[in-house]
């Protein structure tokens, strides 16, 4: 097995260091300091390893996104018996440390284009190395992510998991990352491109993700679907297809993260890659396949054709999570004691909500309680009461991990309004 080390990569004269790795001045005031895992709401490792952030880009708020990545990696290691990770934009190297320590990775290549971070990354990884004796299970490099990915590919040095924690859009790195993944490997993508998902820059979303995205009420779910859709498109160019294992939106940023499994062979049916519409008049959302593209319209229960209809796409219209994979992640989290205590309670809740959301009878999108209430011209009914009533009436319903005041349901908006109004009569809310 060839292991890539910084020495095998020759510096490129064209390599530019990012001008300002942290565009938000708010974060530039971070002073060098030492954190313990438990101090920053990361899970405490058995070895109690400390890490430093120095002047690198580091966000406490991303801890949950890192937790999810570690759980997925650990389950992969358990099921495949191997785990080589490329942490392509590692910052201070916290993920690399955690992939080694918690997911028991066999090897991690920690890369960050900014070579001023080298001391901090090396310091953190050396502590991890001490925990495992002398075995050299990691390497550090400082190249543009595309360069490191391409060189690994050229040396046939493939990875089981590639983590792209980029600023803005991830699409620039998709092709090289997919080429450098092992068969059925995991690709952990991050995008902070909230403007595109909000429909505020349709030409940017078209350029980056191949999707023309317009403003819709559930724009944060659109953001996740845009990210997956971009990967679907790129994968099919390379003769691969992707399966989302989990999708996670966090309002801290905002940040859109998806864990994808990349498999060989184009997916024959395109039923999960199409268009999403929102009817401004009746408030219903629907997804359309390529075949239905010419007939996009909305008919509400009165059979009148509503207008106008806002259409975005093509996007991923299939499941955001794999219920089986999330269940395995939950089991692991339980085994590791990551739930049931105050630090882990949130992760527990998030995973369970994702599991609920993966019910295949639930459609795309979510309905915000305040939108429903304003359409019904009543105060918003209590979310739990609404959910129970929808279930009693035979509809599928769950909460959304994206918006705390929203429900996902296959009940049309007009029916939701009727139920909400009836509840009002009973409960006088
Ligand atoms: C969001 S931060 C990474 C945070 C880190 N993964 C964590 O969880 O704490 C993004 C990092 O990517 C680096 N970076 C930006 N552009 C890059 C590129 N083209 N290639 C490699 N690294 C890059 C930045 O220096 C920055 O440290």
Coordinates of C-alpha atoms and ligand atoms in Angstrom, one line a residue:
X1 CA 0.0 0.0 0.0
X2 CA 1.5 3.3 -1.0
X3 CA 1.2 6.0 1.6
X4 CA 1.5 9.6 0.4
X5 CA 3.7 11.8 2.5
X6 CA 4.5 15.5 2.1
X7 CA 7.8 14.4 0.5
X8 CA 6.1 12.6 -2.3
X9 CA 4.3 15.8 -3.3
X10 CA 6.5 18.5 -4.9
X11 CA 5.5 22.1 -4.3
X12 CA 3.8 23.7 -7.2
X13 CA 5.0 27.1 -8.4
X14 CA 1.4 27.8 -9.1
X15 CA 0.2 27.1 -5.7
X16 CA -1.3 30.1 -4.0
X17 CA -1.9 30.3 -0.4
X18 CA -5.5 31.4 0.4
X19 CA -5.3 35.2 0.8
X20 CA -7.4 35.2 3.9
X21 CA -8.4 31.7 5.1
X22 CA -11.0 33.2 7.4
X23 CA -13.0 35.8 5.6
X24 CA -15.1 36.6 8.6
X25 CA -13.2 39.2 10.7
X26 CA -15.2 38.1 13.8
X27 CA -13.2 34.8 13.9
X28 CA -9.8 36.5 13.3
X29 CA -9.7 37.6 16.9
X30 CA -9.2 34.0 18.1
X31 CA -6.0 33.9 20.2
X32 CA -3.8 30.8 20.5
X33 CA -5.2 28.6 23.2
X34 CA -5.5 25.1 24.4
X35 CA -8.9 23.4 24.5
X36 CA -9.9 20.1 26.0
X37 CA -12.4 18.0 24.1
X38 CA -15.0 18.3 26.8
X39 CA -14.5 22.1 27.1
X40 CA -15.7 22.7 23.6
X41 CA -18.6 20.2 23.6
X42 CA -16.6 17.7 21.5
X43 CA -16.9 14.2 22.9
X44 CA -14.2 13.4 25.4
X45 CA -11.8 10.7 24.2
X46 CA -10.7 7.9 26.4
X47 CA -7.2 9.3 26.3
X48 CA -8.3 12.8 27.2
X49 CA -6.3 14.3 24.3
X50 CA -6.0 18.1 24.2
X51 CA -5.7 20.1 21.0
X52 CA -4.6 23.6 20.1
X53 CA -6.2 25.9 17.6
X54 CA -3.5 28.6 17.4
X55 CA -4.4 31.1 14.7
X56 CA -6.2 28.5 12.6
X57 CA -9.8 28.6 11.5
X58 CA -11.8 26.8 14.2
X59 CA -15.4 26.9 15.1
X60 CA -16.9 25.3 18.2
X61 CA -20.3 25.4 16.5
X62 CA -19.1 22.8 13.9
X63 CA -18.6 20.1 16.7
X64 CA -21.9 18.4 15.8
X65 CA -20.9 18.2 12.1
X66 CA -17.6 16.6 13.2
X67 CA -19.4 14.2 15.6
X68 CA -21.6 13.0 12.7
X69 CA -18.5 12.5 10.4
X70 CA -16.7 10.5 13.1
X71 CA -19.7 8.2 13.7
X72 CA -20.1 7.5 10.0
X73 CA -16.3 6.9 9.7
X74 CA -16.3 4.6 12.7
X75 CA -19.2 2.5 11.3
X76 CA -17.4 2.3 8.0
X77 CA -14.3 1.0 9.7
X78 CA -16.3 -1.5 11.7
X79 CA -18.0 -2.8 8.6
X80 CA -15.1 -2.7 6.1
X81 CA -12.3 -3.4 8.5
X82 CA -10.2 -0.5 7.1
X83 CA -10.2 3.3 7.0
X84 CA -7.9 5.7 5.2
X85 CA -9.0 9.3 5.5
X86 CA -8.0 12.4 3.5
X87 CA -8.9 15.5 5.6
X88 CA -8.5 17.9 2.6
X89 CA -9.1 21.2 4.5
X90 CA -8.1 20.3 8.0
X91 CA -7.7 23.7 9.7
X92 CA -6.1 22.9 13.1
X93 CA -6.4 19.2 12.4
X94 CA -9.1 18.4 15.0
X95 CA -11.0 16.2 12.5
X96 CA -7.8 14.3 11.6
X97 CA -7.1 13.7 15.4
X98 CA -10.7 12.5 15.9
X99 CA -10.7 10.2 12.8
X100 CA -7.5 8.6 14.3
X101 CA -8.6 8.4 17.9
X102 CA -12.3 7.8 17.8
X103 CA -13.0 6.2 14.3
X104 CA -9.7 4.3 14.6
X105 CA -8.5 5.3 11.2
X106 CA -5.5 3.3 9.8
X107 CA -4.1 6.4 8.2
X108 CA -5.0 10.1 7.9
X109 CA -3.6 12.6 5.5
X110 CA -4.2 16.1 7.1
X111 CA -4.0 18.8 4.4
X112 CA -4.5 22.5 4.6
X113 CA -3.4 25.0 2.0
X114 CA -2.2 27.4 4.6
X115 CA 1.3 26.2 5.7
X116 CA 1.3 28.7 8.6
X117 CA -1.0 26.1 10.3
X118 CA 1.7 23.4 10.1
X119 CA 3.0 23.8 13.7
X120 CA -0.5 23.6 15.2
X121 CA -1.5 20.6 13.1
X122 CA 1.7 18.7 13.8
X123 CA 1.5 19.5 17.5
X124 CA -2.1 18.1 17.7
X125 CA -1.3 15.0 15.6
X126 CA 1.9 14.3 17.6
X127 CA -0.2 14.0 20.8
X128 CA -2.4 11.5 19.0
X129 CA 0.6 9.6 17.8
X130 CA 1.9 9.3 21.4
X131 CA -1.4 7.8 22.4
X132 CA -0.8 5.0 19.9
X133 CA 2.9 4.4 20.3
X134 CA 5.4 4.9 17.4
X135 CA 3.2 3.8 14.5
X136 CA 3.1 6.6 11.9
X137 CA -0.5 6.7 10.9
X138 CA -0.7 10.2 9.6
X139 CA 1.0 12.8 7.4
X140 CA 0.6 16.5 7.0
X141 CA 0.7 18.5 3.7
X142 CA 0.0 22.0 2.6
X143 CA -1.4 22.1 -0.9
X144 CA -4.5 23.2 -2.6
X145 CA -7.1 20.5 -2.0
X146 CA -7.5 19.8 -5.7
X147 CA -3.7 19.3 -6.1
X148 CA -3.4 16.9 -3.2
X149 CA -6.4 14.9 -4.4
X150 CA -5.2 14.7 -8.0
X151 CA -1.7 13.7 -7.0
X152 CA -3.1 10.9 -4.8
X153 CA -5.2 9.8 -7.7
X154 CA -2.2 9.8 -10.0
X155 CA -0.2 7.7 -7.5
X156 CA -3.2 5.3 -7.2
X157 CA -3.4 6.3 -3.5
X158 CA -7.1 5.9 -2.8
X159 CA -9.0 6.8 0.3
X160 CA -12.0 5.4 2.1
X161 CA -13.2 8.7 3.3
X162 CA -12.5 12.2 1.9
X163 CA -13.6 15.2 4.0
X164 CA -14.0 18.5 2.1
X165 CA -14.8 21.2 4.7
X166 CA -14.7 24.1 2.4
X167 CA -15.7 27.8 2.6
X168 CA -18.5 28.6 0.1
X169 CA -19.2 25.9 -2.5
X170 CA -17.6 22.5 -2.6
X171 CA -18.2 21.9 -6.3
X172 CA -14.7 22.8 -7.3
X173 CA -13.4 19.7 -5.5
X174 CA -16.0 17.2 -6.4
X175 CA -14.4 15.6 -9.5
X176 CA -10.9 15.1 -8.0
X177 CA -12.4 13.9 -4.7
X178 CA -14.6 11.3 -6.4
X179 CA -11.7 10.0 -8.5
X180 CA -9.6 9.6 -5.4
X181 CA -12.2 7.7 -3.4
X182 CA -12.1 3.9 -3.0
X183 CA -15.0 2.0 -4.4
X184 CA -18.1 2.6 -2.2
X185 CA -16.1 5.1 -0.2
X186 CA -17.5 8.0 1.7
X187 CA -17.4 11.7 0.7
X188 CA -18.2 14.2 3.4
X189 CA -19.1 17.5 1.8
X190 CA -19.6 20.9 3.3
X191 CA -20.9 24.1 1.7
X192 CA -21.5 27.4 3.3
X193 CA -23.1 28.9 0.2
X194 CA -26.4 30.1 1.8
X195 CA -27.0 32.7 -0.9
X196 CA -27.3 30.1 -3.7
X197 CA -29.6 27.9 -1.7
X198 CA -31.8 30.8 -0.8
X199 CA -32.4 31.5 -4.5
X200 CA -30.7 34.8 -4.3
X201 CA -28.0 33.9 -6.9
X202 CA -29.7 31.6 -9.4
X203 CA -26.9 32.0 -11.9
X204 CA -24.2 31.1 -9.3
X205 CA -26.2 28.0 -8.3
X206 CA -26.5 27.1 -11.9
X207 CA -22.7 27.5 -12.4
X208 CA -21.7 25.6 -9.3
X209 CA -24.3 23.0 -8.9
X210 CA -26.1 22.8 -12.3
X211 CA -29.3 23.9 -10.7
X212 CA -31.4 27.0 -11.2
X213 CA -32.6 27.8 -7.6
X214 CA -35.2 30.3 -6.8
X215 CA -36.5 31.6 -3.4
X216 CA -38.8 29.1 -1.7
X217 CA -39.9 28.7 1.9
X218 CA -37.9 25.6 2.6
X219 CA -34.6 27.0 1.2
X220 CA -32.4 25.3 3.7
X221 CA -33.6 21.9 2.6
X222 CA -33.1 23.1 -1.0
X223 CA -29.5 23.9 0.0
X224 CA -28.9 20.2 1.0
X225 CA -30.7 19.0 -2.2
X226 CA -28.6 21.3 -4.3
X227 CA -25.4 20.0 -2.8
X228 CA -26.5 16.4 -3.3
X229 CA -27.8 17.2 -6.8
X230 CA -24.4 18.7 -7.8
X231 CA -22.7 15.6 -6.6
X232 CA -25.2 13.4 -8.5
X233 CA -24.4 15.3 -11.7
X234 CA -20.6 15.1 -11.2
X235 CA -20.7 11.4 -10.3
X236 CA -22.7 10.5 -13.4
X237 CA -20.1 12.2 -15.6
X238 CA -17.5 9.9 -14.0
X239 CA -19.7 6.8 -14.3
X240 CA -20.5 6.7 -10.6
X241 CA -23.7 7.3 -8.6
X242 CA -24.1 8.6 -5.1
X243 CA -26.3 7.6 -2.1
X244 CA -26.9 10.2 0.7
X245 CA -26.2 8.6 4.1
X246 CA -27.1 11.7 6.0
X247 CA -27.7 15.4 5.3
X248 CA -27.3 18.0 8.0
X249 CA -28.2 21.7 8.0
X250 CA -26.9 24.0 10.7
X251 CA -27.9 27.6 11.0
X252 CA -24.4 28.5 12.4
X253 CA -23.0 29.7 9.2
X254 CA -25.3 28.5 7.6
X255 CA -23.6 25.2 6.9
X256 CA -24.9 22.4 4.7
X257 CA -23.2 19.0 5.1
X258 CA -23.9 15.7 3.4
X259 CA -22.2 12.3 3.7
X260 CA -22.4 10.5 0.4
X261 CA -21.5 7.0 -0.5
X262 CA -20.0 6.9 -4.0
X263 CA -20.6 3.7 -6.0
X264 CA -19.4 2.5 -9.4
X265 CA -21.9 2.6 -12.2
X266 CA -24.5 5.1 -13.3
X267 CA -27.8 4.9 -11.6
X268 CA -30.3 3.7 -14.1
X269 CA -33.3 5.4 -12.9
X270 CA -33.3 9.2 -12.6
X271 CA -36.4 9.4 -10.4
X272 CA -34.5 11.1 -7.6
X273 CA -33.0 13.9 -9.8
X274 CA -35.6 16.4 -11.0
X275 CA -37.4 19.6 -10.2
X276 CA -39.1 21.0 -7.1
X277 CA -42.0 23.4 -7.2
X278 CA -43.7 25.6 -4.7
X279 CA -47.1 27.0 -5.3
X280 CA -47.3 30.6 -4.0
X281 CA -51.1 30.4 -4.0
X282 CA -51.9 27.1 -2.2
X283 CA -48.6 26.6 -0.5
X284 CA -48.1 23.0 -1.7
X285 CA -44.7 21.7 -2.7
X286 CA -44.1 18.9 -5.2
X287 CA -41.3 17.3 -7.0
X288 CA -41.3 16.6 -10.7
X289 CA -39.2 14.2 -12.8
X290 CA -37.6 15.0 -16.1
X291 CA -40.6 13.5 -18.0
X292 CA -43.0 15.7 -16.2
X293 CA -41.0 18.9 -16.8
X294 CA -43.3 20.3 -19.4
X295 CA -46.4 19.9 -17.2
X296 CA -45.3 21.7 -14.1
X297 CA -48.4 23.3 -12.6
X298 CA -50.3 22.9 -9.3
X299 CA -53.9 21.9 -8.9
X300 CA -55.3 22.3 -5.4
X301 CA -58.2 20.3 -4.0
X302 CA -60.8 22.4 -5.8
X303 CA -59.2 21.3 -9.0
X304 CA -58.5 24.9 -10.1
X305 CA -55.0 25.4 -11.5
X306 CA -53.1 27.6 -9.1
X307 CA -50.4 30.1 -10.1
X308 CA -47.8 31.3 -10.0
X309 CA -45.6 28.2 -9.4
X310 CA -41.9 28.6 -8.4
X311 CA -39.7 25.9 -9.9
X312 CA -36.1 25.1 -8.9
X313 CA -33.9 22.3 -10.3
X314 CA -32.7 19.9 -11.2
X315 CA -32.0 18.9 -7.6
X316 CA -31.9 15.7 -5.6
X317 CA -35.5 14.9 -4.8
X318 CA -34.9 11.5 -3.1
X319 CA -34.3 10.7 0.6
X320 CA -31.9 12.9 2.6
X321 CA -30.8 10.1 4.9
X322 CA -30.4 6.4 4.9
X323 CA -32.5 5.1 7.8
X324 CA -30.2 2.0 8.1
X325 CA -27.1 4.1 8.3
X326 CA -28.5 6.6 10.8
X327 CA -29.6 3.6 13.0
X328 CA -26.0 2.3 13.0
X329 CA -24.7 5.8 13.9
X330 CA -27.3 6.0 16.7
X331 CA -26.2 2.5 18.0
X332 CA -22.6 3.6 18.0
X333 CA -23.4 6.9 19.7
X334 CA -25.2 4.9 22.4
X335 CA -22.3 2.4 22.8
X336 CA -19.8 5.3 23.2
X337 CA -22.0 7.0 25.8
X338 CA -22.6 10.1 23.6
X339 CA -26.3 10.2 24.6
X340 CA -28.2 10.5 27.7
X341 CA -25.9 13.1 29.3
X342 CA -26.3 16.8 28.9
X343 CA -23.5 17.1 26.3
X344 CA -24.8 14.3 24.1
X345 CA -28.5 15.0 24.4
X346 CA -28.5 17.3 21.4
X347 CA -26.8 14.8 19.1
X348 CA -29.2 12.1 20.2
X349 CA -32.1 14.4 19.3
X350 CA -30.6 15.3 15.9
X351 CA -30.1 11.7 14.9
X352 CA -33.6 10.6 16.0
X353 CA -35.1 13.5 14.0
X354 CA -33.0 12.5 11.0
X355 CA -34.3 8.9 11.4
X356 CA -37.9 10.2 11.5
X357 CA -37.3 12.3 8.4
X358 CA -36.1 9.3 6.5
X359 CA -39.6 7.8 6.3
X360 CA -40.1 7.2 2.6
X361 CA -43.7 8.3 2.6
X362 CA -42.7 11.8 3.6
X363 CA -42.4 14.2 0.6
X364 CA -39.8 16.8 -0.2
X365 CA -39.9 20.0 1.9
X366 CA -41.5 21.0 5.2
X367 CA -44.3 23.2 6.3
X368 CA -43.5 25.9 8.8
X369 CA -46.3 26.3 11.4
X370 CA -46.3 30.1 11.1
X371 CA -46.8 29.9 7.3
X372 CA -49.7 27.5 7.8
X373 CA -51.2 29.7 10.5
X374 CA -50.9 32.8 8.4
X375 CA -52.6 31.1 5.5
X376 CA -55.3 29.9 7.9
X377 CA -55.5 33.4 9.5
X378 CA -55.3 31.9 13.0
X379 CA -52.7 31.6 15.7
X380 CA -50.3 28.7 15.2
X381 CA -51.6 25.4 16.7
X382 CA -49.2 23.6 19.1
X383 CA -46.8 21.5 16.9
X384 CA -47.3 18.3 18.9
X385 CA -51.1 18.5 18.8
X386 CA -51.0 19.1 15.0
X387 CA -48.7 16.2 14.5
X388 CA -50.9 13.8 16.6
X389 CA -54.0 14.9 14.7
X390 CA -52.3 14.4 11.3
X391 CA -51.3 10.9 12.4
X392 CA -54.8 10.1 13.6
X393 CA -56.1 11.2 10.2
X394 CA -53.8 8.7 8.5
X395 CA -51.1 11.1 7.2
X396 CA -47.3 10.5 7.5
X397 CA -45.7 13.2 9.6
X398 CA -42.4 14.0 11.3
X399 CA -40.5 17.0 12.5
X400 CA -37.7 18.5 10.4
X401 CA -34.1 18.6 11.7
X402 CA -33.7 21.9 9.7
X403 CA -36.5 24.0 11.3
X404 CA -37.7 23.5 14.8
X405 CA -41.2 25.0 14.1
X406 CA -41.8 22.9 11.0
X407 CA -43.4 19.6 10.1
X408 CA -42.9 17.3 7.2
X409 CA -46.1 15.6 6.0
X410 CA -47.8 14.2 3.0
X411 CA -50.9 16.1 4.0
X412 CA -51.7 18.9 1.4
X413 CA -51.6 22.4 2.8
X414 CA -55.4 22.9 2.4
X415 CA -56.0 19.9 4.6
X416 CA -53.4 21.1 7.1
X417 CA -55.3 24.4 7.3
X418 CA -58.6 22.6 7.8
X419 CA -57.2 20.5 10.6
X420 CA -55.5 23.6 12.2
X421 CA -58.8 25.5 12.1
X422 CA -60.7 22.5 13.7
X423 CA -58.1 22.2 16.4
X424 CA -58.6 25.9 17.1
X425 CA -62.3 25.2 17.8
X426 CA -61.3 22.5 20.3
X427 CA -58.3 23.9 22.0
X428 CA -59.0 27.7 21.7
X429 CA -55.3 28.4 21.2
Ligands
LIG1 C1 -13.7 25.5 7.4 S1 -12.0 25.5 7.6 C2 -11.7 23.9 8.1 C3 -12.0 23.6 9.5 C4 -11.7 22.2 10.0 N1 -12.0 21.2 9.1 C5 -12.4 22.0 11.4 O1 -13.3 21.1 11.4 O2 -12.1 22.6 12.3 C6 -11.4 25.5 6.0 C7 -9.9 25.3 5.8 O3 -9.6 25.1 4.5 C8 -8.4 25.8 4.2 N2 -8.4 26.0 2.7 C9 -9.1 27.0 2.1 N3 -9.0 26.8 0.7 C10 -8.3 25.7 0.6 C11 -7.9 24.9 -0.6 N4 -8.2 25.3 -1.8 N5 -7.2 23.8 -0.4 C12 -6.9 23.4 0.8 N6 -7.2 24.0 2.0 C13 -7.9 25.2 1.8 C14 -8.3 27.0 5.0 O4 -7.0 27.4 5.3 C15 -9.1 26.5 6.3 O5 -8.2 26.1 7.3

